[in-house]
């Protein structure tokens, strides 16, 4: 990836010199069915504050023309390293025309081209964040050089073309040329083009005396599964809630949601034309947790139409604010909007998003929420748990600190003041200070400009009668991980303390106290003189961002009654605390397994249940003492089968337990059951063995040597779709033979022909936790190939390999030594690559410590 970087200093200098007025972009996609390249013609009009030189960005195989102010530039002289040099700008108005051949991609970056095996038709979509509009047209590729964009697209007959502006009526399309009206002033990275014979459903949102056209698109092969009514319902809920909270009209002329194939992320907030991974069009039965996750994604992208698209960060160091705001408001909408299907959304947030944040914040790469972004390489690896989940957690804390009404009043001021412009964090904080009356300077410095996580512990003294004599909250700031920058920091926290007692076998909250915690010790006078409850839960309602520990008496009660909380959020907070203790080696894996097995049968929240499934399997695979691991896995697998048989027929819990069992079945009898469910000779009352569950069963059978190429090919024939092709790639790579592993390695590492989604599937199948010995020789191969992969592949493709094929399962000092040796001899490697390797190394180091703690628990 040489020659594609851009530094913040370069961007600042370009923004100082230039303001951009408009882009006219003509794309000829008439040859898209065959692939290769497409003709791109860009005319950009911009002003220079003074005569000088600058550059425009373009990633393209060929530049045919570059004409600046009527003067032809020699492409051979001015085009290099993804830039066209502009050597002689005029003060005032300038016009540049660039004619180039740009390339279709299969990496999910730029203009991605996908051929559906069902109808053999090509489907295109763009993905431009962070710096990939330049793969489709010449652009000043930075968020603060906003402009209007007018697209003219020539497409094959029978296609539909969608962009940020309203789609032309068919009567307006002459000679297969689609002419779009100019957009408002937006950043290049949120422009979009989606083209192909897509299926569509149309509706509208009515409100505030206005009708906004809504549309949903997907490939025709998925149309039978598109539950458009449910998607429109969530979308309208978001429009209603955001219009009320933001008090600013929806800023674009229409709102399209396009479910597109082989998408790398969850979704992308292109202005008025949101792209979403089409795995969210569910082909088979899924649990309600999947619908909740999809709804959060839909609401997240809708929130971006205001925060991110209408008002945009000046530079990528405020990426966190963009993503955190969308995350916070999407969860808040689910939790608080009238008639919401998911009022327990903060439970899901606590159990999934925040555990991601806690994990990220304990890596050597931890960084302040407001990260130092020196260049594009920095931002590409910063789409992480701190940017999204920690940032959203801190915004939730900020809302508790200033008040929800005051928070949204500040947001309203921010939108009106900065509409269609670019901002910094200080602009939002200024607005919030005005509406709340709070001075946020110290808060911002402590929370946004420092790295690391705090731990909150209760210190309770009682008298002989069980009355609380003294209650203190102790705050700790553990040392940052080795290699991390910064110093441990004690922070101000707004928390609630929940008091719980047993009532008829259930844990019921009897009182709640909300207060500010600051410094090392905070005395809680309000609890003195009260009878000590069975459980004291710090950070009840999950207002703040901190690791929470229980006192000994509370822990003893929770260990016996974790599933007995009447509300889902306190259960989730206790589950998350137990998981964090397991990762930290404070709770042995075998004890974590016992805790889960004692409480999970009482857990009603399906999202929490599925999270526990993943965490138990991860703990057993990585954190259990090797000598006990198989015992723990056997116990867990038996429990999954028992719960599968006991679950209500047709329920979400039944499906979740079926998938958990399929992921870990190991004995001949258990594998026989999988095979029987697959061929229909075995049944479980109410369990629909549909397309996706069939693949889950087959992939496990393949990994255990019970399904060969013939069986995989037969299943692919049954499901001859792109999803089927991905599953088949996973199953083939999962087979426990040296030949299967060599073939998968050759596909993903030694060749660069796989599309992004298929490469990801091959990697997923290659890494099997039951095949450590078979995979051991690939540690050396990984480090030998890594740098070359990074330098020759696109970022997304190289990152898949760097993370996915790191020898995570080889939990040993030898793996740490091999990693350290690579880091020593690869000091010239990209900082982004070194960060990914260092993060993976930290996972092995943590696993070694957890395994030692688990072994010690047995002695």
Tab-separated table of N, CA, C and O in Angstrom, residues 361-447:
chain	number	residue	atom	x	y	z
A	361	UNK	N	-9.371	-1.211	25.515
A	361	UNK	CA	-8.716	-0.249	26.397
A	361	UNK	C	-7.620	-0.887	27.237
A	361	UNK	O	-6.890	-0.184	27.939
A	362	UNK	N	-7.504	-2.208	27.182
A	362	UNK	CA	-6.457	-2.889	27.939
A	362	UNK	C	-5.381	-3.471	27.030
A	362	UNK	O	-4.569	-4.286	27.461
A	363	UNK	N	-5.355	-3.022	25.769
A	363	UNK	CA	-4.325	-3.434	24.830
A	363	UNK	C	-3.178	-2.421	24.819
A	363	UNK	O	-3.370	-1.263	25.186
A	364	UNK	N	-2.008	-2.847	24.378
A	364	UNK	CA	-0.891	-1.891	24.296
A	364	UNK	C	-1.179	-0.712	23.376
A	364	UNK	O	-0.553	0.341	23.499
A	365	UNK	N	-2.120	-0.886	22.466
A	365	UNK	CA	-2.474	0.177	21.527
A	365	UNK	C	-3.553	1.104	22.060
A	365	UNK	O	-4.045	1.965	21.323
A	366	UNK	N	-3.931	0.954	23.341
A	366	UNK	CA	-4.956	1.841	23.873
A	366	UNK	C	-4.562	3.292	23.645
A	366	UNK	O	-3.372	3.642	23.624
A	367	UNK	N	-5.557	4.118	23.474
A	367	UNK	CA	-5.290	5.516	23.147
A	367	UNK	C	-6.419	6.365	23.709
A	367	UNK	O	-7.507	5.851	24.025
A	368	UNK	N	-6.206	7.655	23.836
A	368	UNK	CA	-7.315	8.506	24.254
A	368	UNK	C	-8.470	8.421	23.263
A	368	UNK	O	-8.278	8.107	22.085
A	369	UNK	N	-9.665	8.682	23.749
A	369	UNK	CA	-10.815	8.692	22.852
A	369	UNK	C	-10.559	9.666	21.709
A	369	UNK	O	-10.778	9.360	20.540
A	370	UNK	N	-10.084	10.842	22.063
A	370	UNK	CA	-9.692	11.819	21.046
A	370	UNK	C	-8.256	11.486	20.651
A	370	UNK	O	-7.302	12.011	21.192
A	371	UNK	N	-8.125	10.590	19.693
A	371	UNK	CA	-6.815	10.038	19.356
A	371	UNK	C	-6.003	11.009	18.519
A	371	UNK	O	-6.545	11.872	17.816
A	372	UNK	N	-4.714	10.834	18.591
A	372	UNK	CA	-3.798	11.591	17.744
A	372	UNK	C	-3.751	10.918	16.374
A	372	UNK	O	-3.223	9.821	16.217
A	373	UNK	N	-4.323	11.568	15.385
A	373	UNK	CA	-4.391	11.012	14.030
A	373	UNK	C	-3.446	11.811	13.153
A	373	UNK	O	-3.758	12.907	12.699
A	374	UNK	N	-2.285	11.235	12.914
A	374	UNK	CA	-1.250	11.958	12.153
A	374	UNK	C	-1.429	11.804	10.653
A	374	UNK	O	-1.003	12.658	9.879
A	375	UNK	N	-2.058	10.698	10.243
A	375	UNK	CA	-2.199	10.433	8.813
A	375	UNK	C	-3.296	9.388	8.610
A	375	UNK	O	-3.924	8.929	9.569
A	376	UNK	N	-3.520	9.034	7.354
A	376	UNK	CA	-4.573	8.070	7.051
A	376	UNK	C	-4.280	6.696	7.628
A	376	UNK	O	-5.201	5.966	8.011
A	377	UNK	N	-3.010	6.312	7.699
A	377	UNK	CA	-2.678	5.009	8.283
A	377	UNK	C	-3.155	4.927	9.724
A	377	UNK	O	-3.617	3.882	10.189
A	378	UNK	N	-3.056	6.047	10.449
A	378	UNK	CA	-3.523	6.064	11.835
A	378	UNK	C	-5.025	5.832	11.924
A	378	UNK	O	-5.511	5.058	12.750
A	379	UNK	N	-5.774	6.525	11.080
A	379	UNK	CA	-7.229	6.437	11.217
A	379	UNK	C	-7.757	5.075	10.784
A	379	UNK	O	-8.749	4.579	11.324
A	380	UNK	N	-7.106	4.428	9.832
A	380	UNK	CA	-7.613	3.159	9.324
A	380	UNK	C	-7.679	2.089	10.409
A	380	UNK	O	-8.544	1.201	10.364
A	381	UNK	N	-6.767	2.133	11.374
A	381	UNK	CA	-6.802	1.144	12.451
A	381	UNK	C	-7.548	1.652	13.678
A	381	UNK	O	-7.584	0.976	14.701
A	382	UNK	N	-8.152	2.837	13.579
A	382	UNK	CA	-8.835	3.415	14.730
A	382	UNK	C	-10.344	3.227	14.708
A	382	UNK	O	-11.049	3.825	15.507
A	383	UNK	N	-10.864	2.403	13.805
A	383	UNK	CA	-12.269	2.024	13.864
A	383	UNK	C	-12.373	0.889	14.886
A	383	UNK	O	-12.594	-0.266	14.551
A	384	UNK	N	-12.204	1.247	16.157
A	384	UNK	CA	-12.009	0.232	17.182
A	384	UNK	C	-12.992	0.416	18.333
A	384	UNK	O	-13.885	1.260	18.289
A	385	UNK	N	-12.784	-0.391	19.380
A	385	UNK	CA	-13.688	-0.365	20.517
A	385	UNK	C	-13.635	0.912	21.314
A	385	UNK	O	-14.579	1.217	22.057
A	386	UNK	N	-12.571	1.670	21.197
A	386	UNK	CA	-12.498	2.961	21.882
A	386	UNK	C	-13.279	4.007	21.093
A	386	UNK	O	-14.073	4.779	21.649
A	387	UNK	N	-13.067	4.028	19.779
A	387	UNK	CA	-13.745	5.002	18.932
A	387	UNK	C	-15.252	4.846	19.002
A	387	UNK	O	-15.990	5.835	19.067
A	388	UNK	N	-15.749	3.621	18.985
A	388	UNK	CA	-17.190	3.383	18.995
A	388	UNK	C	-17.724	3.231	20.422
A	388	UNK	O	-18.526	4.031	20.886
A	389	UNK	N	-17.297	2.172	21.100
A	389	UNK	CA	-17.971	1.767	22.332
A	389	UNK	C	-17.551	2.582	23.547
A	389	UNK	O	-18.401	2.996	24.349
A	390	UNK	N	-16.250	2.834	23.726
A	390	UNK	CA	-15.851	3.667	24.858
A	390	UNK	C	-16.368	5.085	24.663
A	390	UNK	O	-16.869	5.713	25.602
A	391	UNK	N	-16.247	5.595	23.445
A	391	UNK	CA	-16.749	6.939	23.188
A	391	UNK	C	-18.231	7.056	23.481
A	391	UNK	O	-18.691	8.032	24.098
A	392	UNK	N	-19.018	6.061	23.058
A	392	UNK	CA	-20.454	6.097	23.330
A	392	UNK	C	-20.728	5.982	24.821
A	392	UNK	O	-21.659	6.614	25.354
A	393	UNK	N	-19.948	5.175	25.527
A	393	UNK	CA	-20.099	5.047	26.974
A	393	UNK	C	-19.840	6.379	27.664
A	393	UNK	O	-20.546	6.763	28.608
A	394	UNK	N	-18.828	7.079	27.192
A	394	UNK	CA	-18.489	8.365	27.792
A	394	UNK	C	-19.557	9.403	27.454
A	394	UNK	O	-19.895	10.258	28.286
A	395	UNK	N	-20.124	9.346	26.255
A	395	UNK	CA	-21.234	10.241	25.942
A	395	UNK	C	-22.430	9.945	26.851
A	395	UNK	O	-23.132	10.864	27.290
A	396	UNK	N	-22.674	8.665	27.129
A	396	UNK	CA	-23.761	8.323	28.048
A	396	UNK	C	-23.487	8.923	29.426
A	396	UNK	O	-24.394	9.442	30.084
A	397	UNK	N	-22.228	8.867	29.854
A	397	UNK	CA	-21.846	9.485	31.118
A	397	UNK	C	-22.048	10.995	31.059
A	397	UNK	O	-22.531	11.617	32.005
A	398	UNK	N	-21.691	11.600	29.922
A	398	UNK	CA	-21.853	13.043	29.766
A	398	UNK	C	-23.326	13.429	29.851
A	398	UNK	O	-23.685	14.449	30.462
A	399	UNK	N	-24.196	12.625	29.237
A	399	UNK	CA	-25.632	12.896	29.300
A	399	UNK	C	-26.112	12.839	30.746
A	399	UNK	O	-26.906	13.676	31.196
A	400	UNK	N	-25.637	11.854	31.509
A	400	UNK	CA	-25.999	11.771	32.926
A	400	UNK	C	-25.463	12.973	33.704
A	400	UNK	O	-26.099	13.450	34.652
A	401	UNK	N	-24.321	13.477	33.282
A	401	UNK	CA	-23.643	14.587	33.971
A	401	UNK	C	-24.351	15.914	33.715
A	401	UNK	O	-24.567	16.706	34.643
A	402	UNK	N	-24.750	16.166	32.452
A	402	UNK	CA	-25.360	17.464	32.126
A	402	UNK	C	-26.880	17.400	32.080
A	402	UNK	O	-27.549	18.438	32.112
A	403	UNK	N	-27.459	16.196	31.970
A	403	UNK	CA	-28.901	16.044	31.824
A	403	UNK	C	-29.278	15.800	30.378
A	403	UNK	O	-28.729	16.438	29.477
A	404	UNK	N	-30.222	14.859	30.138
A	404	UNK	CA	-30.566	14.517	28.759
A	404	UNK	C	-31.181	15.695	28.009
A	404	UNK	O	-30.837	15.947	26.845
A	405	UNK	N	-32.089	16.437	28.647
A	405	UNK	CA	-32.705	17.571	27.958
A	405	UNK	C	-31.651	18.602	27.584
A	405	UNK	O	-31.647	19.130	26.460
A	406	UNK	N	-30.760	18.893	28.516
A	406	UNK	CA	-29.717	19.876	28.250
A	406	UNK	C	-28.761	19.394	27.166
A	406	UNK	O	-28.286	20.190	26.339
A	407	UNK	N	-28.488	18.098	27.160
A	407	UNK	CA	-27.604	17.537	26.133
A	407	UNK	C	-28.195	17.760	24.744
A	407	UNK	O	-27.519	18.263	23.841
A	408	UNK	N	-29.453	17.397	24.562
A	408	UNK	CA	-30.038	17.525	23.235
A	408	UNK	C	-30.308	18.984	22.867
A	408	UNK	O	-30.280	19.332	21.679
A	409	UNK	N	-30.527	19.846	23.834
A	409	UNK	CA	-30.616	21.275	23.517
A	409	UNK	C	-29.285	21.783	22.967
A	409	UNK	O	-29.248	22.583	22.026
A	410	UNK	N	-28.190	21.299	23.556
A	410	UNK	CA	-26.875	21.670	23.041
A	410	UNK	C	-26.648	21.140	21.643
A	410	UNK	O	-26.065	21.820	20.783
A	411	UNK	N	-27.099	19.922	21.387
A	411	UNK	CA	-26.971	19.331	20.051
A	411	UNK	C	-27.754	20.151	19.032
A	411	UNK	O	-27.298	20.388	17.902
A	412	UNK	N	-28.945	20.600	19.408
A	412	UNK	CA	-29.744	21.431	18.511
A	412	UNK	C	-29.015	22.722	18.162
A	412	UNK	O	-28.982	23.140	16.991
A	413	UNK	N	-28.414	23.338	19.160
A	413	UNK	CA	-27.630	24.554	18.907
A	413	UNK	C	-26.470	24.265	17.971
A	413	UNK	O	-26.179	25.036	17.047
A	414	UNK	N	-25.824	23.147	18.184
A	414	UNK	CA	-24.668	22.733	17.372
A	414	UNK	C	-25.059	22.559	15.912
A	414	UNK	O	-24.374	23.048	15.006
A	415	UNK	N	-26.186	21.884	15.659
A	415	UNK	CA	-26.615	21.681	14.271
A	415	UNK	C	-26.943	23.005	13.580
A	415	UNK	O	-26.557	23.229	12.431
A	416	UNK	N	-27.669	23.869	14.258
A	416	UNK	CA	-28.052	25.138	13.632
A	416	UNK	C	-26.825	26.013	13.374
A	416	UNK	O	-26.733	26.696	12.357
A	417	UNK	N	-25.898	25.974	14.292
A	417	UNK	CA	-24.731	26.855	14.201
A	417	UNK	C	-23.749	26.403	13.128
A	417	UNK	O	-23.069	27.230	12.513
A	418	UNK	N	-23.665	25.098	12.891
A	418	UNK	CA	-22.592	24.570	12.021
A	418	UNK	C	-23.127	23.802	10.812
A	418	UNK	O	-22.376	23.045	10.188
A	419	UNK	N	-24.391	24.000	10.431
A	419	UNK	CA	-24.973	23.244	9.327
A	419	UNK	C	-24.128	23.359	8.066
A	419	UNK	O	-23.658	24.427	7.701
A	420	UNK	N	-23.892	22.202	7.435
A	420	UNK	CA	-23.134	22.048	6.189
A	420	UNK	C	-21.659	22.427	6.346
A	420	UNK	O	-20.939	22.540	5.363
A	421	UNK	N	-21.209	22.557	7.582
A	421	UNK	CA	-19.811	22.920	7.808
A	421	UNK	C	-19.021	21.802	8.464
A	421	UNK	O	-19.468	20.657	8.569
A	422	UNK	N	-17.821	22.165	8.898
A	422	UNK	CA	-16.917	21.239	9.590
A	422	UNK	C	-16.610	21.776	10.973
A	422	UNK	O	-16.533	22.990	11.181
A	423	UNK	N	-16.423	20.866	11.919
A	423	UNK	CA	-16.251	21.273	13.305
A	423	UNK	C	-15.151	20.488	13.988
A	423	UNK	O	-14.666	19.476	13.485
A	424	UNK	N	-14.835	20.979	15.177
A	424	UNK	CA	-13.972	20.261	16.110
A	424	UNK	C	-14.770	19.939	17.369
A	424	UNK	O	-15.864	20.468	17.584
A	425	UNK	N	-14.213	19.088	18.222
A	425	UNK	CA	-14.871	18.730	19.471
A	425	UNK	C	-15.271	19.966	20.269
A	425	UNK	O	-16.354	20.030	20.851
A	426	UNK	N	-14.397	20.966	20.297
A	426	UNK	CA	-14.665	22.165	21.098
A	426	UNK	C	-15.975	22.832	20.694
A	426	UNK	O	-16.651	23.445	21.528
A	427	UNK	N	-16.358	22.716	19.439
A	427	UNK	CA	-17.608	23.333	18.995
A	427	UNK	C	-18.814	22.686	19.668
A	427	UNK	O	-19.767	23.378	20.056
A	428	UNK	N	-18.799	21.369	19.813
A	428	UNK	CA	-19.890	20.694	20.504
A	428	UNK	C	-19.862	21.001	21.990
A	428	UNK	O	-20.904	21.281	22.599
A	429	UNK	N	-18.679	20.963	22.595
A	429	UNK	CA	-18.591	21.228	24.028
A	429	UNK	C	-19.045	22.644	24.350
A	429	UNK	O	-19.691	22.888	25.379
A	430	UNK	N	-18.726	23.599	23.494
A	430	UNK	CA	-19.183	24.980	23.715
A	430	UNK	C	-20.706	25.035	23.762
A	430	UNK	O	-21.291	25.700	24.635
A	431	UNK	N	-21.347	24.344	22.831
A	431	UNK	CA	-22.811	24.349	22.801
A	431	UNK	C	-23.384	23.674	24.039
A	431	UNK	O	-24.384	24.143	24.613
A	432	UNK	N	-22.761	22.585	24.481
A	432	UNK	CA	-23.259	21.879	25.667
A	432	UNK	C	-23.044	22.706	26.930
A	432	UNK	O	-23.879	22.678	27.850
A	433	UNK	N	-21.957	23.435	27.002
A	433	UNK	CA	-21.726	24.304	28.163
A	433	UNK	C	-22.793	25.403	28.225
A	433	UNK	O	-23.274	25.762	29.303
A	434	UNK	N	-23.181	25.915	27.071
A	434	UNK	CA	-24.189	26.976	27.033
A	434	UNK	C	-25.525	26.480	27.558
A	434	UNK	O	-26.213	27.188	28.301
A	435	UNK	N	-25.918	25.273	27.178
A	435	UNK	CA	-27.247	24.789	27.551
A	435	UNK	C	-27.288	24.144	28.926
A	435	UNK	O	-28.350	24.106	29.555
A	436	UNK	N	-26.143	23.627	29.390
A	436	UNK	CA	-26.133	22.919	30.677
A	436	UNK	C	-25.626	23.771	31.828
A	436	UNK	O	-25.917	23.480	32.994
A	437	UNK	N	-24.851	24.809	31.515
A	437	UNK	CA	-24.228	25.591	32.574
A	437	UNK	C	-23.049	24.905	33.219
A	437	UNK	O	-22.473	25.421	34.176
A	438	UNK	N	-22.646	23.761	32.700
A	438	UNK	CA	-21.501	23.022	33.245
A	438	UNK	C	-20.219	23.430	32.526
A	438	UNK	O	-20.219	23.627	31.310
A	439	UNK	N	-19.142	23.524	33.266
A	439	UNK	CA	-17.822	23.718	32.663
A	439	UNK	C	-17.276	22.334	32.317
A	439	UNK	O	-17.052	21.507	33.202
A	440	UNK	N	-17.088	22.083	31.032
A	440	UNK	CA	-16.692	20.750	30.585
A	440	UNK	C	-15.203	20.644	30.278
A	440	UNK	O	-14.758	19.613	29.763
A	441	UNK	N	-14.435	21.665	30.603
A	441	UNK	CA	-13.008	21.641	30.285
A	441	UNK	C	-12.300	20.506	31.004
A	441	UNK	O	-11.590	19.695	30.385
A	442	UNK	N	-12.497	20.415	32.327
A	442	UNK	CA	-11.824	19.371	33.100
A	442	UNK	C	-12.366	17.995	32.726
A	442	UNK	O	-11.610	17.019	32.621
A	443	UNK	N	-13.684	17.921	32.520
A	443	UNK	CA	-14.277	16.651	32.119
A	443	UNK	C	-13.673	16.160	30.813
A	443	UNK	O	-13.306	14.991	30.675
A	444	UNK	N	-13.569	17.053	29.837
A	444	UNK	CA	-13.022	16.677	28.541
A	444	UNK	C	-11.587	16.204	28.660
A	444	UNK	O	-11.201	15.186	28.064
A	445	UNK	N	-10.792	16.925	29.441
A	445	UNK	CA	-9.382	16.544	29.569
A	445	UNK	C	-9.241	15.172	30.202
A	445	UNK	O	-8.455	14.332	29.738
A	446	UNK	N	-10.032	14.902	31.249
A	446	UNK	CA	-9.913	13.627	31.962
A	446	UNK	C	-10.438	12.460	31.140
A	446	UNK	O	-9.856	11.370	31.150
A	447	UNK	N	-11.528	12.673	30.415
A	447	UNK	CA	-12.181	11.563	29.737
A	447	UNK	C	-11.760	11.381	28.292
A	447	UNK	O	-11.712	10.256	27.795
